[in-house]
Amino acid sequence: MTAQLIPTLSSNLNLNKLPQHVAVIMDGNGRWAKQRGLPRIEGHRRGANTLKEMLRYCKDLKIKTLTAYAFSTENWGRPTAEVDFLMTLFERLLQKELKEMEAERVCINFIGDLSPLPPSLQQEMHRSMERTKNNRDIYFNVAINYGSRHEMVKACRKIAEKVQQGKISATDIDENMIAQHLYTSSSPDPDLLIRTSGEMRLSNFLLWQLAYTEIYVTDTLWPDFNHEQFEQALESFQQRDRRFGKKVG
Ligand code: IPE
Ligand code: IPE
Ligand code: MG
C-alpha cells in the first residue's frame, strides 16, 4: 500500500458523516489504455494500483466496508487473452498483497461463484480469506465472477430447498431471509456506489443491495481515479438527502 493519504486541506469532508460501506464499479481500464496507445491489460494493471490506494484511503477514513466489482459473470465474453490475463493478475496480486493485508488488518472476502475460476486462483482466494478472517479494521469484498441475477437465482434455490425439506414454509420468506442467502449476508447494504468512466448503469452489480444506495458517476477512468476524486465523491454523498421513501418536503 502507498503512503498515508489524508483528506486534502481544501477538503470539505465531514469525517462524522462518512458512508459506512462504499461499493465501486471499477470501469474504464480499457479506455485508459487505448488513450495511451497501450494494450488493455496495462489498464488492468494500473487499475489494480488504484484499488489498492482506495482500500488504504477507506481504511484511513475508517470506512468499514469496501466492495469492488472486479469481474462480472458477463466478462467471460471478452477475448480469452484478456480473461486469462485478468485471472493471472488476480492470483499474482493475492500472492503479493496477502502479507500487507494481514499487517493492515484487512478482512478480505470474495463474492461471486468461485467454482469456475482456475484452481490455483481459487486456492489463493481461500487462503487469503482464511488468513484474514479475524481482521476487523476494514472489510474488503471483491466481486469476481459475480452477477447479481445469478446470486438471486442461487438464493432462490437454497430457500426453495428449505421449503421442500419442510424446514420453513413459503410464508416465512421475507426480505431479511433473502438478504441472508446472498453473498453479501454479512455486510450492510452500500451507502455509496461509485462508477467510473461515465457509464450510467449497474451492469448486474448488487441489484438487491443497492435499493437505497446513493449513486455517484464520474467520467474519470478507473486507473486515474485518485484520492482527490474519491473525496469529491464523498463530498457529493454528504450533500445528499437520503429519504428512504419516508420524508417529505
Ligand atoms: C473494467 O474496465 C475492468 C473489468 C471489467 C474487468 P474495462 O475493461 O471494462 O474498461 P473499458 O470499459 O473497456 O474501458
Ligand atoms: C462492469 O464493467 C464490470 C466490472 C467493472 C468488473 P463492464 O465494462 O463489464 O460493464 P459494461 O459492459 O460497460 O456494462
Ligand atoms: Mg467497461
mmCIF file of N, CA and C in Angstrom, residues 85-179:
data_model
loop_
_atom_site.group_PDB
_atom_site.id
_atom_site.type_symbol
_atom_site.label_atom_id
_atom_site.label_comp_id
_atom_site.label_asym_id
_atom_site.label_seq_id
_atom_site.Cartn_x
_atom_site.Cartn_y
_atom_site.Cartn_z
ATOM 1 N N PHE A 85 -5.427 -13.058 -18.739
ATOM 2 C CA PHE A 85 -4.564 -12.082 -18.077
ATOM 3 C C PHE A 85 -5.161 -11.662 -16.737
ATOM 4 N N LEU A 86 -6.468 -11.401 -16.745
ATOM 5 C CA LEU A 86 -7.109 -10.954 -15.502
ATOM 6 C C LEU A 86 -7.017 -12.025 -14.412
ATOM 7 N N MET A 87 -7.231 -13.279 -14.793
ATOM 8 C CA MET A 87 -7.163 -14.368 -13.792
ATOM 9 C C MET A 87 -5.743 -14.445 -13.198
ATOM 10 N N THR A 88 -4.754 -14.309 -14.067
ATOM 11 C CA THR A 88 -3.369 -14.360 -13.596
ATOM 12 C C THR A 88 -3.058 -13.152 -12.721
ATOM 13 N N LEU A 89 -3.586 -11.987 -13.135
ATOM 14 C CA LEU A 89 -3.360 -10.764 -12.348
ATOM 15 C C LEU A 89 -3.973 -10.916 -10.948
ATOM 16 N N PHE A 90 -5.193 -11.437 -10.859
ATOM 17 C CA PHE A 90 -5.837 -11.610 -9.545
ATOM 18 C C PHE A 90 -4.975 -12.516 -8.662
ATOM 19 N N GLU A 91 -4.494 -13.581 -9.263
ATOM 20 C CA GLU A 91 -3.713 -14.556 -8.480
ATOM 21 C C GLU A 91 -2.403 -13.933 -7.986
ATOM 22 N N ARG A 92 -1.720 -13.228 -8.887
ATOM 23 C CA ARG A 92 -0.444 -12.596 -8.503
ATOM 24 C C ARG A 92 -0.650 -11.556 -7.418
ATOM 25 N N LEU A 93 -1.713 -10.773 -7.585
ATOM 26 C CA LEU A 93 -1.974 -9.718 -6.599
ATOM 27 C C LEU A 93 -2.209 -10.315 -5.221
ATOM 28 N N LEU A 94 -2.948 -11.410 -5.193
ATOM 29 C CA LEU A 94 -3.229 -12.031 -3.891
ATOM 30 C C LEU A 94 -1.947 -12.527 -3.249
ATOM 31 N N GLN A 95 -1.103 -13.139 -4.085
ATOM 32 C CA GLN A 95 0.172 -13.639 -3.549
ATOM 33 C C GLN A 95 1.004 -12.473 -3.007
ATOM 34 N N LYS A 96 1.016 -11.390 -3.785
ATOM 35 C CA LYS A 96 1.866 -10.251 -3.446
ATOM 36 C C LYS A 96 1.346 -9.451 -2.250
ATOM 37 N N GLU A 97 0.049 -9.337 -2.139
ATOM 38 C CA GLU A 97 -0.525 -8.405 -1.159
ATOM 39 C C GLU A 97 -0.979 -9.047 0.147
ATOM 40 N N LEU A 98 -0.966 -10.369 0.215
ATOM 41 C CA LEU A 98 -1.547 -11.006 1.405
ATOM 42 C C LEU A 98 -0.876 -10.563 2.704
ATOM 43 N N LYS A 99 0.446 -10.550 2.688
ATOM 44 C CA LYS A 99 1.173 -10.161 3.920
ATOM 45 C C LYS A 99 0.751 -8.778 4.394
ATOM 46 N N GLU A 100 0.677 -7.854 3.429
ATOM 47 C CA GLU A 100 0.325 -6.487 3.795
ATOM 48 C C GLU A 100 -1.130 -6.392 4.275
ATOM 49 N N MET A 101 -1.998 -7.174 3.651
ATOM 50 C CA MET A 101 -3.395 -7.150 4.106
ATOM 51 C C MET A 101 -3.489 -7.689 5.532
ATOM 52 N N GLU A 102 -2.673 -8.686 5.819
ATOM 53 C CA GLU A 102 -2.663 -9.211 7.191
ATOM 54 C C GLU A 102 -2.173 -8.137 8.162
ATOM 55 N N ALA A 103 -1.068 -7.465 7.778
ATOM 56 C CA ALA A 103 -0.491 -6.434 8.650
ATOM 57 C C ALA A 103 -1.445 -5.263 8.835
ATOM 58 N N GLU A 104 -2.188 -4.947 7.777
ATOM 59 C CA GLU A 104 -3.102 -3.799 7.832
ATOM 60 C C GLU A 104 -4.465 -4.166 8.408
ATOM 61 N N ARG A 105 -4.598 -5.391 8.867
ATOM 62 C CA ARG A 105 -5.842 -5.878 9.493
ATOM 63 C C ARG A 105 -7.039 -5.791 8.541
ATOM 64 N N VAL A 106 -6.797 -6.127 7.270
ATOM 65 C CA VAL A 106 -7.866 -6.153 6.267
ATOM 66 C C VAL A 106 -8.508 -7.539 6.288
ATOM 67 N N CYS A 107 -9.819 -7.590 6.277
ATOM 68 C CA CYS A 107 -10.516 -8.875 6.160
ATOM 69 C C CYS A 107 -11.023 -8.970 4.724
ATOM 70 N N ILE A 108 -10.408 -9.840 3.930
ATOM 71 C CA ILE A 108 -10.816 -9.939 2.517
ATOM 72 C C ILE A 108 -11.842 -11.060 2.353
ATOM 73 N N ASN A 109 -12.797 -10.791 1.476
ATOM 74 C CA ASN A 109 -13.845 -11.769 1.211
ATOM 75 C C ASN A 109 -14.170 -11.697 -0.278
ATOM 76 N N PHE A 110 -14.346 -12.837 -0.910
ATOM 77 C CA PHE A 110 -14.702 -12.822 -2.330
ATOM 78 C C PHE A 110 -16.172 -13.121 -2.475
ATOM 79 N N ILE A 111 -16.847 -12.336 -3.299
ATOM 80 C CA ILE A 111 -18.250 -12.619 -3.557
ATOM 81 C C ILE A 111 -18.397 -12.972 -5.035
ATOM 82 N N GLY A 112 -19.206 -13.993 -5.303
ATOM 83 C CA GLY A 112 -19.376 -14.477 -6.665
ATOM 84 C C GLY A 112 -19.249 -15.990 -6.659
ATOM 85 N N ASP A 113 -19.459 -16.577 -7.826
ATOM 86 C CA ASP A 113 -19.339 -18.036 -7.947
ATOM 87 C C ASP A 113 -17.874 -18.351 -8.275
ATOM 88 N N LEU A 114 -17.162 -18.804 -7.281
ATOM 89 C CA LEU A 114 -15.719 -19.012 -7.461
ATOM 90 C C LEU A 114 -15.410 -20.326 -8.187
ATOM 91 N N SER A 115 -16.401 -21.230 -8.253
ATOM 92 C CA SER A 115 -16.100 -22.588 -8.742
ATOM 93 C C SER A 115 -15.556 -22.667 -10.181
ATOM 94 N N PRO A 116 -15.959 -21.783 -11.119
ATOM 95 C CA PRO A 116 -15.365 -21.922 -12.469
ATOM 96 C C PRO A 116 -13.984 -21.263 -12.615
ATOM 97 N N LEU A 117 -13.480 -20.648 -11.569
ATOM 98 C CA LEU A 117 -12.187 -19.947 -11.676
ATOM 99 C C LEU A 117 -11.036 -20.958 -11.678
ATOM 100 N N PRO A 118 -9.886 -20.585 -12.222
ATOM 101 C CA PRO A 118 -8.748 -21.522 -12.239
ATOM 102 C C PRO A 118 -8.455 -22.029 -10.819
ATOM 103 N N PRO A 119 -8.203 -23.340 -10.656
ATOM 104 C CA PRO A 119 -8.000 -23.906 -9.314
ATOM 105 C C PRO A 119 -6.909 -23.198 -8.511
ATOM 106 N N SER A 120 -5.824 -22.785 -9.178
ATOM 107 C CA SER A 120 -4.747 -22.132 -8.414
ATOM 108 C C SER A 120 -5.206 -20.772 -7.875
ATOM 109 N N LEU A 121 -6.075 -20.104 -8.619
ATOM 110 C CA LEU A 121 -6.623 -18.821 -8.146
ATOM 111 C C LEU A 121 -7.575 -19.076 -6.967
ATOM 112 N N GLN A 122 -8.413 -20.098 -7.128
ATOM 113 C CA GLN A 122 -9.341 -20.427 -6.031
ATOM 114 C C GLN A 122 -8.569 -20.705 -4.744
ATOM 115 N N GLN A 123 -7.464 -21.393 -4.898
ATOM 116 C CA GLN A 123 -6.635 -21.732 -3.736
ATOM 117 C C GLN A 123 -6.123 -20.460 -3.025
ATOM 118 N N GLU A 124 -5.633 -19.514 -3.834
ATOM 119 C CA GLU A 124 -5.157 -18.243 -3.266
ATOM 120 C C GLU A 124 -6.288 -17.473 -2.601
ATOM 121 N N MET A 125 -7.455 -17.538 -3.224
ATOM 122 C CA MET A 125 -8.606 -16.822 -2.657
ATOM 123 C C MET A 125 -8.970 -17.406 -1.300
ATOM 124 N N HIS A 126 -9.050 -18.730 -1.232
ATOM 125 C CA HIS A 126 -9.415 -19.364 0.050
ATOM 126 C C HIS A 126 -8.339 -19.114 1.097
ATOM 127 N N ARG A 127 -7.096 -19.149 0.655
ATOM 128 C CA ARG A 127 -6.000 -18.905 1.593
ATOM 129 C C ARG A 127 -6.090 -17.483 2.172
ATOM 130 N N SER A 128 -6.334 -16.505 1.303
ATOM 131 C CA SER A 128 -6.363 -15.123 1.798
ATOM 132 C C SER A 128 -7.598 -14.885 2.674
ATOM 133 N N MET A 129 -8.717 -15.525 2.348
ATOM 134 C CA MET A 129 -9.913 -15.351 3.186
ATOM 135 C C MET A 129 -9.672 -15.974 4.557
ATOM 136 N N GLU A 130 -9.059 -17.154 4.539
ATOM 137 C CA GLU A 130 -8.793 -17.861 5.794
ATOM 138 C C GLU A 130 -7.816 -17.057 6.672
ATOM 139 N N ARG A 131 -6.758 -16.560 6.042
ATOM 140 C CA ARG A 131 -5.712 -15.873 6.816
ATOM 141 C C ARG A 131 -6.139 -14.513 7.352
ATOM 142 N N THR A 132 -7.164 -13.917 6.751
ATOM 143 C CA THR A 132 -7.554 -12.560 7.187
ATOM 144 C C THR A 132 -8.925 -12.547 7.871
ATOM 145 N N LYS A 133 -9.485 -13.729 8.091
ATOM 146 C CA LYS A 133 -10.900 -13.772 8.524
ATOM 147 C C LYS A 133 -11.152 -13.119 9.880
ATOM 148 N N ASN A 134 -10.151 -12.999 10.727
ATOM 149 C CA ASN A 134 -10.374 -12.380 12.047
ATOM 150 C C ASN A 134 -10.026 -10.902 12.080
ATOM 151 N N ASN A 135 -9.571 -10.359 10.944
ATOM 152 C CA ASN A 135 -9.210 -8.936 10.903
ATOM 153 C C ASN A 135 -10.459 -8.069 10.877
ATOM 154 N N ARG A 136 -10.355 -6.921 11.538
ATOM 155 C CA ARG A 136 -11.561 -6.106 11.679
ATOM 156 C C ARG A 136 -11.376 -4.642 11.297
ATOM 157 N N ASP A 137 -10.182 -4.230 10.809
ATOM 158 C CA ASP A 137 -10.021 -2.801 10.511
ATOM 159 C C ASP A 137 -10.864 -2.377 9.316
ATOM 160 N N ILE A 138 -10.893 -3.231 8.304
ATOM 161 C CA ILE A 138 -11.755 -2.945 7.146
ATOM 162 C C ILE A 138 -12.159 -4.256 6.480
ATOM 163 N N TYR A 139 -13.416 -4.318 6.071
ATOM 164 C CA TYR A 139 -13.912 -5.480 5.312
ATOM 165 C C TYR A 139 -13.781 -5.128 3.837
ATOM 166 N N PHE A 140 -13.084 -5.988 3.120
ATOM 167 C CA PHE A 140 -12.800 -5.731 1.708
ATOM 168 C C PHE A 140 -13.417 -6.870 0.885
ATOM 169 N N ASN A 141 -14.545 -6.560 0.243
ATOM 170 C CA ASN A 141 -15.225 -7.575 -0.570
ATOM 171 C C ASN A 141 -14.846 -7.378 -2.034
ATOM 172 N N VAL A 142 -14.383 -8.425 -2.666
ATOM 173 C CA VAL A 142 -14.029 -8.333 -4.076
ATOM 174 C C VAL A 142 -14.969 -9.245 -4.866
ATOM 175 N N ALA A 143 -15.693 -8.636 -5.809
ATOM 176 C CA ALA A 143 -16.657 -9.408 -6.601
ATOM 177 C C ALA A 143 -15.967 -9.959 -7.844
ATOM 178 N N ILE A 144 -15.834 -11.272 -7.865
ATOM 179 C CA ILE A 144 -15.180 -11.926 -9.012
ATOM 180 C C ILE A 144 -16.090 -13.059 -9.489
ATOM 181 N N ASN A 145 -16.315 -13.098 -10.786
ATOM 182 C CA ASN A 145 -17.361 -13.932 -11.371
ATOM 183 C C ASN A 145 -18.657 -13.698 -10.595
ATOM 184 N N TYR A 146 -18.944 -12.426 -10.408
ATOM 185 C CA TYR A 146 -20.150 -12.015 -9.702
ATOM 186 C C TYR A 146 -21.184 -11.515 -10.699
ATOM 187 N N GLY A 147 -22.418 -11.927 -10.500
ATOM 188 C CA GLY A 147 -23.554 -11.401 -11.249
ATOM 189 C C GLY A 147 -24.731 -11.409 -10.294
ATOM 190 N N SER A 148 -25.406 -10.286 -10.207
ATOM 191 C CA SER A 148 -26.484 -10.175 -9.239
ATOM 192 C C SER A 148 -27.633 -11.134 -9.552
ATOM 193 N N ARG A 149 -27.924 -11.316 -10.808
ATOM 194 C CA ARG A 149 -29.037 -12.206 -11.157
ATOM 195 C C ARG A 149 -28.698 -13.648 -10.785
ATOM 196 N N HIS A 150 -27.465 -14.027 -11.031
ATOM 197 C CA HIS A 150 -27.028 -15.375 -10.650
ATOM 198 C C HIS A 150 -27.105 -15.547 -9.133
ATOM 199 N N GLU A 151 -26.704 -14.498 -8.426
ATOM 200 C CA GLU A 151 -26.744 -14.526 -6.959
ATOM 201 C C GLU A 151 -28.182 -14.737 -6.457
ATOM 202 N N MET A 152 -29.113 -14.066 -7.122
ATOM 203 C CA MET A 152 -30.517 -14.189 -6.696
ATOM 204 C C MET A 152 -31.072 -15.569 -7.032
ATOM 205 N N VAL A 153 -30.707 -16.103 -8.186
ATOM 206 C CA VAL A 153 -31.158 -17.454 -8.559
ATOM 207 C C VAL A 153 -30.662 -18.459 -7.524
ATOM 208 N N LYS A 154 -29.400 -18.299 -7.161
ATOM 209 C CA LYS A 154 -28.803 -19.200 -6.168
ATOM 210 C C LYS A 154 -29.534 -19.099 -4.819
ATOM 211 N N ALA A 155 -29.839 -17.890 -4.427
ATOM 212 C CA ALA A 155 -30.556 -17.687 -3.159
ATOM 213 C C ALA A 155 -31.933 -18.333 -3.233
ATOM 214 N N CYS A 156 -32.632 -18.142 -4.354
ATOM 215 C CA CYS A 156 -33.982 -18.739 -4.514
ATOM 216 C C CYS A 156 -33.901 -20.249 -4.392
ATOM 217 N N ARG A 157 -32.896 -20.839 -5.047
ATOM 218 C CA ARG A 157 -32.776 -22.310 -4.990
ATOM 219 C C ARG A 157 -32.566 -22.791 -3.565
ATOM 220 N N LYS A 158 -31.697 -22.090 -2.839
ATOM 221 C CA LYS A 158 -31.407 -22.519 -1.457
ATOM 222 C C LYS A 158 -32.650 -22.409 -0.588
ATOM 223 N N ILE A 159 -33.384 -21.342 -0.764
ATOM 224 C CA ILE A 159 -34.591 -21.152 0.044
ATOM 225 C C ILE A 159 -35.640 -22.201 -0.357
ATOM 226 N N ALA A 160 -35.777 -22.425 -1.671
ATOM 227 C CA ALA A 160 -36.763 -23.419 -2.137
ATOM 228 C C ALA A 160 -36.451 -24.802 -1.575
ATOM 229 N N GLU A 161 -35.164 -25.133 -1.498
ATOM 230 C CA GLU A 161 -34.780 -26.437 -0.920
ATOM 231 C C GLU A 161 -35.250 -26.552 0.528
ATOM 232 N N LYS A 162 -35.104 -25.466 1.268
ATOM 233 C CA LYS A 162 -35.523 -25.486 2.680
ATOM 234 C C LYS A 162 -37.041 -25.668 2.784
ATOM 235 N N VAL A 163 -37.763 -25.061 1.851
ATOM 236 C CA VAL A 163 -39.226 -25.230 1.857
ATOM 237 C C VAL A 163 -39.548 -26.680 1.533
ATOM 238 N N GLN A 164 -38.867 -27.204 0.514
ATOM 239 C CA GLN A 164 -39.089 -28.592 0.078
ATOM 240 C C GLN A 164 -38.820 -29.589 1.209
ATOM 241 N N GLN A 165 -37.783 -29.302 1.972
ATOM 242 C CA GLN A 165 -37.425 -30.196 3.084
ATOM 243 C C GLN A 165 -38.314 -29.978 4.303
ATOM 244 N N GLY A 166 -39.218 -29.045 4.202
ATOM 245 C CA GLY A 166 -40.139 -28.769 5.309
ATOM 246 C C GLY A 166 -39.506 -27.997 6.459
ATOM 247 N N LYS A 167 -38.299 -27.429 6.217
ATOM 248 C CA LYS A 167 -37.632 -26.676 7.294
ATOM 249 C C LYS A 167 -38.299 -25.316 7.526
ATOM 250 N N ILE A 168 -38.816 -24.750 6.460
ATOM 251 C CA ILE A 168 -39.539 -23.470 6.565
ATOM 252 C C ILE A 168 -40.767 -23.556 5.663
ATOM 253 N N SER A 169 -41.683 -22.636 5.856
ATOM 254 C CA SER A 169 -42.824 -22.607 4.924
ATOM 255 C C SER A 169 -42.678 -21.365 4.042
ATOM 256 N N ALA A 170 -43.412 -21.360 2.929
ATOM 257 C CA ALA A 170 -43.273 -20.257 1.954
ATOM 258 C C ALA A 170 -43.551 -18.910 2.620
ATOM 259 N N THR A 171 -44.431 -18.892 3.578
ATOM 260 C CA THR A 171 -44.772 -17.609 4.211
ATOM 261 C C THR A 171 -43.666 -17.105 5.153
ATOM 262 N N ASP A 172 -42.689 -17.960 5.463
ATOM 263 C CA ASP A 172 -41.548 -17.500 6.274
ATOM 264 C C ASP A 172 -40.583 -16.646 5.452
ATOM 265 N N ILE A 173 -40.691 -16.718 4.133
ATOM 266 C CA ILE A 173 -39.733 -15.990 3.289
ATOM 267 C C ILE A 173 -40.023 -14.497 3.355
ATOM 268 N N ASP A 174 -39.036 -13.750 3.802
ATOM 269 C CA ASP A 174 -39.191 -12.290 3.837
ATOM 270 C C ASP A 174 -37.893 -11.641 3.324
ATOM 271 N N GLU A 175 -37.845 -10.337 3.327
ATOM 272 C CA GLU A 175 -36.677 -9.631 2.777
ATOM 273 C C GLU A 175 -35.396 -10.019 3.518
ATOM 274 N N ASN A 176 -35.539 -10.139 4.815
ATOM 275 C CA ASN A 176 -34.378 -10.488 5.622
ATOM 276 C C ASN A 176 -33.828 -11.866 5.231
ATOM 277 N N MET A 177 -34.732 -12.821 5.015
ATOM 278 C CA MET A 177 -34.270 -14.170 4.659
ATOM 279 C C MET A 177 -33.561 -14.152 3.300
ATOM 280 N N ILE A 178 -34.112 -13.407 2.368
ATOM 281 C CA ILE A 178 -33.459 -13.340 1.045
ATOM 282 C C ILE A 178 -32.068 -12.714 1.196
ATOM 283 N N ALA A 179 -31.987 -11.608 1.934
ATOM 284 C CA ALA A 179 -30.681 -10.941 2.126
ATOM 285 C C ALA A 179 -29.678 -11.902 2.768
#
